[in-house]
Amino acid sequence: ERPKKVFGTMAALVTNVDDVMEKIINGADLETKQAGVAELTAIVSGPTGLAALTTLGGSALLEKALMDRAKDNERAEGAILALTSLFAAEPKLVEGSVMGLLPAVYECFDDRKGAVKTATAALCEQVMKNVSPICVRPVLPSLYAALQHVMWTVKEGALKCLMWLAEAQRNAVGECLVDIVPAVSDCLSDTKKQVSKAARDAMAQACLVIANPDILPLVPDVIKTIGDITRTEKTMDKLLGTTFVTQIDQPTLAIMVPILTRSLVDRRQLMKRKAALVIDNMCKLVANPMDMAPFGPILEPKLAANAEEIASEEIREFCSIALATLRLAMGDAADTFVPDPAMTVSAMADELGAVVPPAKKAELRSLIAHSAAMCHAELSAHQRLEPEVSAVAVQPYLERVMGAVEGKAASEAYHTKCEGIISAAAKEEGYEMQPDDLCHIVFSLAYGGKVLLQNSKMHLKKGRRYGLIGPNGVGKTTLMRAIANNQLDEFPNDILRTIFVEHDLDNNEDEEITVINWVKTSFVGSDDHSIISKENTEEQIIDGLKRMGFTDERIYQTVESLSGGWKMKLALSRAMLYNAQIMMLDEPTNHMDTAKVQELMDYLNGLKEVTCLLVSHDTKFLDQVCTDILHYETRKLVTYPGNLSAFVEQRPASRSYFELKSTQGLVWDFPDPGFLEGVKTTTKAIAKCSNITFAYPGTTKVILRNVTMQCALASRVACVGPNGAGKSTLVKCLVGDHEPQEGEVWKHPHLRMAYVSQHAFHHVENHLDKSPVEYVQWRYSGGVDKESEQKDTLQFTDEELKRTTVRDPELAKAGINQVEKILGRRKRHNEFEYECKFVSVSEEGNLFVPMDELENMIASGWHKDELRKMITAMDEKLAMMNSIVAQRQLTTGGIQSHLDRYGLEAEFGTYGKIRGLSGGQKVKVVMGSSMWNCPHLLVLDEPTNYLDRESLGAMAAAIRLYKGGILLITHNSEFSQTVCPETWLCPGDGGLKISGAEWMEAAEKARAAAAKKAELLKGFDADVEEKTDAFGNKIKEEEKKPDAKLSRKDKLKQKKKKKGEDDGAGW
């Protein structure tokens, strides 16, 4: 309200504003009104500023003109023109005033004069398309009220406003979709076609925020169905025919719930069944319980009633299953107490008024109220006020009236004040910390849009060892990494020193760095320098390494030369020297032999002042080390005192942690390798090493000496031995990653081999931003395995490359050709011949050269290893191209179907990125991609690392049924004894001791006997039932003659018999 008494300058200003408003509202013609609008815009943009609309009464006069539209619509036209001009010229200054007048503006959509309607639409479109995202929530209530208006023209106008708002602020409107859908639903079925069409347009625009590829094609049908009840069944059928594989978020639920609710209360039981099935399928993919919270109370009582009252037992069962899935998806989110905002709108407005100059407080009241409303809307939605909110909702407005510097300072002061009030209100007395407590927090954790933990408690005490237990993919490693990287806001990283121990050692780009230098210079956590070298002398560092078993020789060895087990011990040594209060270990027993695992257990059990968080799938290790178990249960961490055995006693349903089998229906299925030419028995060698000797370049220690072994299709071999004994080296010589200095490695020319290395992640480390499906497509595009092509043993040295590209003068003088490359292969006279292109000879001179002649070239010195590499590369390429693998289509569906065989669902295989997968899921990716070529021999180096017990059980079952050979390295004796009767022991002296190989002879005899029996029974119809009479005599049935062999007379008799005629009636 304007002051009742005004004097001097103020009186002149009031008079001036009154005169201008008179022109705008009561002008005789449009030109007069437009002149007044221009004058008012100049006044507001000038020194008078916002006072022209607030303290001088401009807004009140405009509102009166809008409300008096029924008496004189000419007055309303002037007011609309004025607001349009003001908003275009000074949007930040007058936005609050315009927002306050919107309810009166919406009324003008019902004006009789077309010019007023047009001007109103132009103003509303301008406002809706130019407000900030934070302004969306304050705008919506006035729109909802307009949608309930008795006049259909006002409804239509409000729906258009909603459409414009959604066009400009799609994401912000999407966050409010849960409220928008019910508000617009009634308009979708409005009898006025204009309203229903506008509602469909507005809803379609608002629903563009839905990115779920499963639902997206059905959104138009769903929108039409909300407004047309007769379309419900047809749309439900489409939903039932949809395969849901992508996470379901709140916008998707918002658009689906209306028709699901309608179907649940439909009189037809079939519709209730369909609704239950759709709800069950959708709820399985709800990642965030809070997304389900608004809809659970709507769907749950209807599902519960159907589960109890429907006559059909089958439909009751479907409803019960859907109800259980719904409750699991909701968790306790629906019961979560959401407190009232810590500040009211008026309180926020008061705090904002306190930072503006006192002389301007009255004139800025509309601006203050508007900014406070936006801040309060964000506070109500998120229970916090981020600095970004004040930077958008307050700072630009204050800068317009106070200047850039003062406006920014005032905005920051306002945010600091509000943040203090909100933080103080959020504090509770709660739990009182004890002397042995390290942390007692409530937190949430998400990764890649998926909520892993929701309002979960974590209470850690000094000197305790906590085992983190849960299936692959629940977020165990993610939790520890978030703590180590200071990404968990609630965790007291500022007072606790933590370290995360994992297998992927950092700072290992330098292949020549020694063990001791790595410890000195490696970074720990977020330190910008090595705190270890600062707090420890070199003698202390050496002592720490020796305590973990490092000898003087190994301390100065390169990190690159260490085996997997020694790398883990190196990481543990660094953690010990870091003197952390909390040590987090991710699969610490991976790559470790039994003796070193025992040493690790003794070390951890001896820590009295250090708290440990442990992730491991080694049940014996957890049982002997853990003092407490933290178990993942419905996005919560539940603490159980005691070791793993005590945990299972308290929770018998988790007994599977001690069993090597799949208890939840998880099945792995290895593909059939198919026929291998010339291999008639499963015990015939398909790959072998004969008297091989190997030592790493630059070292004198011989890892393998005169080792001989072979693999066949029936092989089930476990290679065991201590760390560093040469197990991985042996299999790398067999698969071709290493080349022995002595001896021979032979593989069947058509052999397809899959190799999963000890550090399985290195297969995918350069493809982290691909999905698993995209990785498989890259790896096998072109019909070859790019991993095999990149093997070190197939790469040319500079000298070898020179021999394949540069003509040797001496060989040229002697008339001897040099092979440049091998282009193909054929079999002739029971011998392979290779098509060779020669150096400096055109392709017309290509020749097929027998294998023995190529061997002579190598033996004579014309060629060296490069020719053997070319032969091997061609053999492997043709083994792929001439097999069933070449027929496999690298389509998304085909690859995902293949990955399903290894328990990797489409959520992760097709739509996820490798970077976001857990360790166990990455192992499944590597396993699945390696098995794409349907190998005859599968070589696995430490395959049990990172896999949970369910997956290990599924893998063991798949190995038993696999028709190819298996060679695996593992320290998991439980797993190897389950699947491998043959053992290769690497004792560490360079030799190899083989035991249990005799089982293959028995297996081959059993296979041959079964094949012989099948041949004898070939053609025997086992399903024919033997018939006897009442005395037990066998009844012989006469064979029926085929119609083609019947005589004419017999056919006539048969025809009469079918008609029921007596054959002897005429005789």
PDB file of N, CA and C in Angstrom, residues 75 131 237 296 370 383 393 436 499 513-514 528 546 645 714 734 751 804 873 894 964 990 1014 1061:
ATOM      1  N   ARG A  75      -9.608  -1.891 -19.960  1.00  0.00           N
ATOM      2  CA  ARG A  75      -8.690  -1.666 -18.839  1.00  0.00           C
ATOM      3  C   ARG A  75      -7.705  -2.836 -18.709  1.00  0.00           C
ATOM      4  N   VAL A 131      11.590 -17.874 -17.036  1.00  0.00           N
ATOM      5  CA  VAL A 131      11.865 -18.033 -15.613  1.00  0.00           C
ATOM      6  C   VAL A 131      12.981 -19.063 -15.422  1.00  0.00           C
ATOM      7  N   ASP A 237      -1.992 -54.308 -22.311  1.00  0.00           N
ATOM      8  CA  ASP A 237      -1.438 -55.397 -23.122  1.00  0.00           C
ATOM      9  C   ASP A 237      -0.086 -54.999 -23.710  1.00  0.00           C
ATOM     10  N   GLY A 296       3.767 -45.757  -3.450  1.00  0.00           N
ATOM     11  CA  GLY A 296       3.514 -46.964  -2.656  1.00  0.00           C
ATOM     12  C   GLY A 296       2.200 -46.912  -1.899  1.00  0.00           C
ATOM     13  N   HIS A 370       9.473 -12.988  -3.620  1.00  0.00           N
ATOM     14  CA  HIS A 370       9.671 -13.937  -4.714  1.00  0.00           C
ATOM     15  C   HIS A 370      10.930 -14.773  -4.499  1.00  0.00           C
ATOM     16  N   GLN A 383      15.469 -30.474   1.688  1.00  0.00           N
ATOM     17  CA  GLN A 383      15.848 -30.354   3.097  1.00  0.00           C
ATOM     18  C   GLN A 383      17.212 -29.690   3.292  1.00  0.00           C
ATOM     19  N   ALA A 393      18.555 -17.814  -7.241  1.00  0.00           N
ATOM     20  CA  ALA A 393      17.281 -17.284  -6.738  1.00  0.00           C
ATOM     21  C   ALA A 393      17.419 -15.935  -6.044  1.00  0.00           C
ATOM     22  N   ASP A 436      36.034 -45.610  22.554  1.00  0.00           N
ATOM     23  CA  ASP A 436      36.534 -46.527  21.537  1.00  0.00           C
ATOM     24  C   ASP A 436      35.790 -46.398  20.204  1.00  0.00           C
ATOM     25  N   ILE A 499      43.060 -45.747   4.724  1.00  0.00           N
ATOM     26  CA  ILE A 499      43.752 -46.176   3.507  1.00  0.00           C
ATOM     27  C   ILE A 499      42.988 -47.331   2.888  1.00  0.00           C
ATOM     28  N   ILE A 513      60.367 -48.963 -11.923  1.00  0.00           N
ATOM     29  CA  ILE A 513      60.397 -48.530 -10.530  1.00  0.00           C
ATOM     30  C   ILE A 513      60.543 -49.735  -9.611  1.00  0.00           C
ATOM     31  N   THR A 514      61.415 -49.604  -8.610  1.00  0.00           N
ATOM     32  CA  THR A 514      61.656 -50.705  -7.682  1.00  0.00           C
ATOM     33  C   THR A 514      60.631 -50.693  -6.561  1.00  0.00           C
ATOM     34  N   ASP A 528      49.155 -34.822  -1.346  1.00  0.00           N
ATOM     35  CA  ASP A 528      49.853 -34.301  -2.512  1.00  0.00           C
ATOM     36  C   ASP A 528      51.345 -34.627  -2.449  1.00  0.00           C
ATOM     37  N   LYS A 546      60.226 -56.072   5.105  1.00  0.00           N
ATOM     38  CA  LYS A 546      60.709 -57.382   5.543  1.00  0.00           C
ATOM     39  C   LYS A 546      59.696 -58.080   6.440  1.00  0.00           C
ATOM     40  N   SER A 645      30.735 -67.491  10.997  1.00  0.00           N
ATOM     41  CA  SER A 645      29.938 -68.614  11.515  1.00  0.00           C
ATOM     42  C   SER A 645      28.827 -68.106  12.436  1.00  0.00           C
ATOM     43  N   ALA A 714      39.186 -83.286 -22.733  1.00  0.00           N
ATOM     44  CA  ALA A 714      38.692 -83.817 -21.458  1.00  0.00           C
ATOM     45  C   ALA A 714      39.419 -83.241 -20.257  1.00  0.00           C
ATOM     46  N   LEU A 734      51.949 -71.458 -22.803  1.00  0.00           N
ATOM     47  CA  LEU A 734      51.034 -72.319 -23.548  1.00  0.00           C
ATOM     48  C   LEU A 734      50.140 -71.501 -24.482  1.00  0.00           C
ATOM     49  N   LEU A 751      42.681 -74.973 -33.337  1.00  0.00           N
ATOM     50  CA  LEU A 751      42.322 -74.792 -31.928  1.00  0.00           C
ATOM     51  C   LEU A 751      41.900 -73.352 -31.645  1.00  0.00           C
ATOM     52  N   THR A 804      61.021 -58.674 -43.227  1.00  0.00           N
ATOM     53  CA  THR A 804      59.791 -58.863 -44.004  1.00  0.00           C
ATOM     54  C   THR A 804      59.504 -57.703 -44.942  1.00  0.00           C
ATOM     55  N   ALA A 873      49.649 -66.641 -36.559  1.00  0.00           N
ATOM     56  CA  ALA A 873      48.577 -65.660 -36.715  1.00  0.00           C
ATOM     57  C   ALA A 873      47.555 -66.137 -37.746  1.00  0.00           C
ATOM     58  N   GLY A 894      22.047 -60.406 -29.577  1.00  0.00           N
ATOM     59  CA  GLY A 894      22.800 -61.652 -29.560  1.00  0.00           C
ATOM     60  C   GLY A 894      23.887 -61.659 -28.505  1.00  0.00           C
ATOM     61  N   GLY A 964      34.639 -78.720 -23.563  1.00  0.00           N
ATOM     62  CA  GLY A 964      36.021 -78.398 -23.890  1.00  0.00           C
ATOM     63  C   GLY A 964      36.925 -78.636 -22.705  1.00  0.00           C
ATOM     64  N   GLY A 990      61.374 -74.719 -10.721  1.00  0.00           N
ATOM     65  CA  GLY A 990      61.439 -74.772 -12.168  1.00  0.00           C
ATOM     66  C   GLY A 990      60.792 -75.989 -12.774  1.00  0.00           C
ATOM     67  N   ALA A1014      24.785 -95.972 -27.511  1.00  0.00           N
ATOM     68  CA  ALA A1014      23.864 -95.132 -28.277  1.00  0.00           C
ATOM     69  C   ALA A1014      23.736 -95.623 -29.711  1.00  0.00           C
ATOM     70  N   GLU A1061     -20.029-100.191 -43.376  1.00  0.00           N
ATOM     71  CA  GLU A1061     -20.789-101.157 -44.171  1.00  0.00           C
ATOM     72  C   GLU A1061     -20.282-102.568 -43.913  1.00  0.00           C
TER      73      GLU A1061
END
